[in-house]
Coordinates of C-alpha atoms in Angstrom, one line a residue:
M1350 CA 1.0 20.8 -6.0
A1351 CA -1.3 20.4 -9.0
S1352 CA 1.5 21.5 -11.3
V1353 CA 3.8 18.7 -10.0
L1354 CA 1.3 15.9 -9.3
G1355 CA -1.5 16.6 -11.8
E1356 CA -5.0 17.9 -11.3
K1357 CA -6.1 15.8 -8.4
E1358 CA -5.7 17.4 -5.0
R1359 CA -4.4 15.6 -1.9
K1360 CA -7.4 14.9 0.3
K1361 CA -7.5 14.3 4.0
I1362 CA -9.9 13.2 6.7
V1363 CA -9.0 13.7 10.4
F1364 CA -10.6 11.3 12.8
P1365 CA -11.0 11.7 16.6
S1366 CA -9.2 8.4 17.3
K1367 CA -7.7 5.3 15.8
N1368 CA -10.9 3.4 16.3
E1369 CA -12.9 5.8 14.0
L1370 CA -10.1 5.7 11.5
S1371 CA -10.0 1.9 11.5
E1372 CA -13.8 1.8 11.0
A1373 CA -13.7 4.2 8.1
M1374 CA -10.8 2.3 6.5
A1375 CA -12.8 -0.9 6.6
K1376 CA -15.8 0.7 5.1
Y1377 CA -13.7 2.4 2.4
T1378 CA -12.1 -1.0 1.5
A1379 CA -15.4 -2.9 1.6
N1380 CA -17.1 -0.3 -0.7
L1381 CA -14.3 -0.5 -3.2
S1382 CA -14.3 -4.3 -3.1
A1383 CA -18.0 -4.3 -3.9
K1384 CA -17.4 -1.8 -6.8
F1385 CA -14.6 -3.7 -8.5
C1386 CA -16.0 -7.2 -7.9
K1387 CA -19.2 -6.0 -9.6
E1388 CA -17.4 -4.2 -12.5
R1389 CA -14.7 -6.7 -13.3
G1390 CA -15.0 -9.8 -11.1
Y1391 CA -11.7 -9.1 -9.1
F1392 CA -10.5 -6.9 -6.4
T1393 CA -6.7 -6.2 -6.3
L1394 CA -5.6 -5.0 -2.9
V1395 CA -2.1 -3.9 -2.0
L1396 CA -1.0 -4.0 1.6
S1397 CA 1.9 -2.6 3.5
G1398 CA 3.1 -3.4 7.1
G1399 CA 3.2 -1.7 10.4
D1400 CA 0.0 -0.8 12.3
L1401 CA -2.1 -1.0 9.1
I1402 CA -2.9 -4.7 9.6
S1403 CA -4.3 -4.2 13.1
W1404 CA -6.5 -1.4 11.8
L1405 CA -7.7 -3.6 8.9
S1406 CA -9.0 -6.1 11.5
E1407 CA -12.3 -4.2 11.5
L1408 CA -13.1 -6.2 8.3
L1409 CA -13.3 -9.3 10.5
K1410 CA -16.6 -8.1 11.9
P1411 CA -19.6 -10.2 10.9
V1412 CA -21.1 -7.4 8.8
Y1413 CA -18.1 -7.5 6.5
Q1414 CA -17.4 -11.2 6.7
E1415 CA -20.8 -12.0 5.4
S1416 CA -21.0 -9.3 2.6
I1417 CA -17.5 -9.3 1.1
E1418 CA -16.8 -11.5 -1.9
W1419 CA -13.5 -12.8 -0.5
S1420 CA -12.9 -15.3 -3.2
K1421 CA -12.5 -12.5 -5.7
W1422 CA -9.7 -10.7 -3.7
H1423 CA -6.1 -10.7 -4.9
I1424 CA -3.5 -9.6 -2.3
F1425 CA -0.1 -8.0 -2.9
W1426 CA 2.5 -6.0 -1.0
V1427 CA 3.7 -2.6 -1.8
D1428 CA 7.0 -3.5 -0.1
E1429 CA 8.4 -6.5 1.7
R1430 CA 11.4 -7.2 4.0
V1431 CA 13.6 -9.8 2.4
V1432 CA 13.5 -12.3 5.3
P1433 CA 12.1 -15.8 5.6
L1434 CA 8.3 -15.7 5.3
D1435 CA 7.9 -16.9 8.9
H1436 CA 10.3 -14.3 10.3
K1437 CA 8.9 -11.7 12.7
D1438 CA 9.9 -8.9 10.4
S1439 CA 8.0 -10.3 7.4
N1440 CA 5.1 -8.1 6.2
Y1441 CA 3.6 -11.3 4.8
K1442 CA 3.6 -13.0 8.2
L1443 CA 2.2 -9.9 9.9
A1444 CA -0.7 -9.8 7.4
F1445 CA -1.3 -13.5 7.4
D1446 CA -1.3 -13.9 11.2
G1447 CA -3.4 -10.8 11.9
F1448 CA -5.8 -10.8 9.0
L1449 CA -5.4 -13.1 6.0
S1450 CA -5.6 -16.4 7.9
K1451 CA -9.0 -15.2 9.3
V1452 CA -10.8 -14.6 6.0
P1453 CA -11.5 -17.0 3.1
I1454 CA -9.3 -15.6 0.5
P1455 CA -7.9 -18.4 -1.7
I1456 CA -4.3 -19.0 -0.9
A1457 CA -3.5 -18.9 -4.6
N1458 CA -4.7 -15.3 -4.6
I1459 CA -2.1 -14.2 -2.0
Y1460 CA 1.1 -13.1 -3.7
A1461 CA 4.0 -13.2 -1.3
I1462 CA 7.6 -12.7 -2.4
D1463 CA 9.5 -15.8 -3.6
Q1464 CA 10.2 -17.9 -0.5
D1465 CA 13.6 -19.1 -1.7
C1466 CA 14.9 -15.5 -2.3
A1467 CA 13.4 -14.5 1.0
A1468 CA 15.2 -17.3 2.8
L1469 CA 18.5 -16.5 1.1
G1470 CA 18.2 -12.7 1.6
D1471 CA 18.4 -12.2 -2.2
A1472 CA 16.7 -8.8 -2.6
K1473 CA 17.5 -8.4 -6.3
G1474 CA 16.2 -11.8 -7.1
A1475 CA 13.1 -11.2 -5.0
A1476 CA 12.4 -7.9 -6.9
L1477 CA 12.8 -9.5 -10.3
L1478 CA 10.5 -12.4 -9.5
Y1479 CA 7.8 -10.2 -7.9
E1480 CA 7.8 -8.0 -11.1
K1481 CA 7.5 -11.2 -13.2
C1482 CA 4.5 -12.3 -11.0
I1483 CA 2.8 -8.9 -11.6
K1484 CA 3.4 -9.0 -15.3
R1485 CA 1.9 -12.5 -15.5
L1486 CA -1.2 -11.3 -13.7
V1487 CA -1.5 -8.3 -16.0
N1488 CA -1.4 -10.8 -19.0
R1489 CA -4.3 -12.7 -17.3
N1490 CA -6.3 -9.5 -16.9
I1491 CA -6.4 -9.9 -13.1
I1492 CA -4.4 -6.7 -12.8
R1493 CA -5.4 -3.9 -15.1
T1494 CA -3.0 -1.7 -17.0
Y1495 CA -2.8 2.1 -16.5
K1496 CA -4.1 3.7 -19.7
S1497 CA -1.3 3.5 -22.4
S1498 CA 1.7 3.4 -20.0
G1499 CA 1.7 -0.3 -19.6
F1500 CA 2.2 0.0 -15.8
P1501 CA 0.0 -2.2 -13.7
Q1502 CA -3.0 -0.6 -12.1
F1503 CA -4.2 -1.9 -8.8
D1504 CA -7.6 -1.2 -7.4
L1505 CA -6.7 -0.1 -3.8
Q1506 CA -3.5 0.4 -2.0
L1507 CA -3.3 0.8 1.8
L1508 CA -0.2 2.7 2.8
G1509 CA 1.5 3.9 5.9
M1510 CA 4.2 6.6 6.5
G1511 CA 7.3 6.6 8.8
P1512 CA 8.4 9.6 10.9
D1513 CA 11.0 10.3 8.2
G1514 CA 8.3 10.6 5.6
H1515 CA 9.1 7.3 3.8
M1516 CA 6.3 5.2 2.2
A1517 CA 6.7 1.6 1.1
S1518 CA 10.5 1.2 1.1
L1519 CA 11.1 4.5 -0.7
F1520 CA 13.3 6.5 1.8
P1521 CA 14.4 10.1 1.8
G1522 CA 17.8 10.5 0.1
H1523 CA 17.8 7.1 -1.5
Y1524 CA 17.8 6.7 -5.3
Q1525 CA 14.9 4.2 -5.4
I1526 CA 12.4 7.1 -5.3
K1527 CA 13.6 8.1 -8.8
E1528 CA 13.4 4.6 -10.3
K1529 CA 10.9 4.8 -13.3
A1530 CA 11.9 1.9 -15.6
N1531 CA 11.1 -1.1 -13.3
L1532 CA 7.8 -2.0 -11.6
V1533 CA 9.7 -3.4 -8.5
T1534 CA 13.1 -2.3 -7.2
Y1535 CA 15.1 -3.3 -4.2
I1536 CA 17.2 -1.8 -1.4
T1537 CA 20.0 -3.4 0.6
D1538 CA 20.9 -0.5 2.9
S1539 CA 17.5 0.5 4.3
P1540 CA 17.9 3.1 7.1
K1541 CA 15.2 1.2 8.9
P1542 CA 16.0 -2.4 9.7
P1543 CA 16.0 -5.0 8.2
P1544 CA 18.2 -3.5 5.5
K1545 CA 17.2 -5.7 2.6
R1546 CA 13.8 -5.0 1.1
I1547 CA 11.8 -4.9 -2.2
T1548 CA 9.4 -2.1 -3.1
F1549 CA 7.0 -1.0 -5.8
T1550 CA 8.4 2.0 -7.7
L1551 CA 6.7 5.4 -7.5
P1552 CA 5.0 5.1 -10.9
V1553 CA 3.4 1.8 -9.9
I1554 CA 2.3 3.2 -6.6
N1555 CA 0.8 6.3 -8.3
C1556 CA -1.0 4.4 -11.1
T1557 CA -3.2 2.7 -8.4
S1558 CA -6.9 3.8 -8.7
Y1559 CA -7.3 4.5 -5.0
N1560 CA -4.5 5.2 -2.6
L1561 CA -5.3 5.5 1.1
M1562 CA -2.5 6.6 3.4
A1563 CA -3.3 5.9 7.1
V1564 CA -1.2 7.7 9.7
C1565 CA -1.7 7.9 13.4
D1566 CA 0.2 9.3 16.4
E1567 CA 2.2 12.4 17.2
A1568 CA 5.5 10.8 16.2
Q1569 CA 4.4 11.3 12.5
A1570 CA 3.0 14.8 13.0
D1571 CA 6.1 16.7 11.7
A1572 CA 6.3 14.6 8.6
V1573 CA 2.6 14.9 7.9
A1574 CA 2.9 18.7 8.2
K1575 CA 5.8 18.7 5.7
V1576 CA 3.7 16.6 3.3
F1577 CA 0.8 19.0 3.4
E1578 CA 3.3 21.9 2.9
D1579 CA 4.5 20.1 -0.3
N1580 CA 8.0 19.3 0.9
F1581 CA 9.1 17.0 -1.9
D1582 CA 12.2 15.8 0.0
L1583 CA 9.8 13.4 1.6
P1584 CA 8.8 10.4 -0.6
S1585 CA 5.2 10.4 0.8
T1586 CA 4.7 13.9 -0.6
W1587 CA 4.8 12.4 -4.1
L1588 CA 1.8 10.2 -3.4
T1589 CA -1.1 10.6 -5.9
A1590 CA -3.5 8.2 -7.6
D1591 CA -5.5 7.8 -10.8
V1592 CA -8.9 8.4 -9.1
E1593 CA -8.3 9.4 -5.4
A1594 CA -5.4 9.8 -3.0
I1595 CA -6.7 10.3 0.5
W1596 CA -5.0 10.6 3.8
F1597 CA -6.7 9.2 6.9
L1598 CA -5.2 10.8 10.0
D1599 CA -5.9 10.8 13.7
Q1600 CA -5.9 14.1 15.5
A1601 CA -2.3 13.6 16.9
A1602 CA -0.9 12.9 13.4
A1603 CA -2.7 15.9 12.0
S1604 CA -1.9 18.3 14.9
K1605 CA 0.9 20.2 13.1
I1606 CA -0.7 20.7 9.7
P1607 CA -0.7 24.5 9.0
K1608 CA -4.2 26.0 8.8
G1609 CA -5.4 26.2 5.3
H1610 CA -3.8 23.0 4.2

């Protein structure tokens, strides 16, 4: 893997249950929040959808509520379904209802996709405007840039993986995984509904300082095993990071990883 993805190895931690995984993810996030808030006065966090938001609810406990500098957080999405922001399929709605509405992050620091494009189902327009938003925040030094590449560099990205090995809205057999010129791209024929989505491109995902992939349940076990066997037909196998790419797995998700991986 090192020859393809660079020198940093893929790390993993296997937890006895989802509860332990959720607790560890909260601690990991809080520690990085403290680090980046101290170093640069901001913490840029990228979310995805699915079960991740329910696991992130550990951060609602008083120990974190009182210690985290919420006003310095800036929230983004690695991918989003191009549906109205109050639609049940919206990653924004999922995160807002389950987490963001319960913590004092300034609403101006929460960067949802353009609501007009979302309402119209305009995936291309939504991708273009989200890329413009990111570039504007790079110019304001809220988002760092990755070395000399010019790509944005987020502090922490919390990701999930589907049973087919997709991450964000980068799906097996679809060209978006090969997109390198743009920061944000779009898909109109997603194999998982809803069909219209926007997504960060792989270079943006992998420029992130810390990438945490959280996967639970046996339904994902085959895909997890393929990732750790370096099957690059799966988009999630391509995940790396500038500092650390780490997989948090429960025992069921890790059950088919070959010994020695």
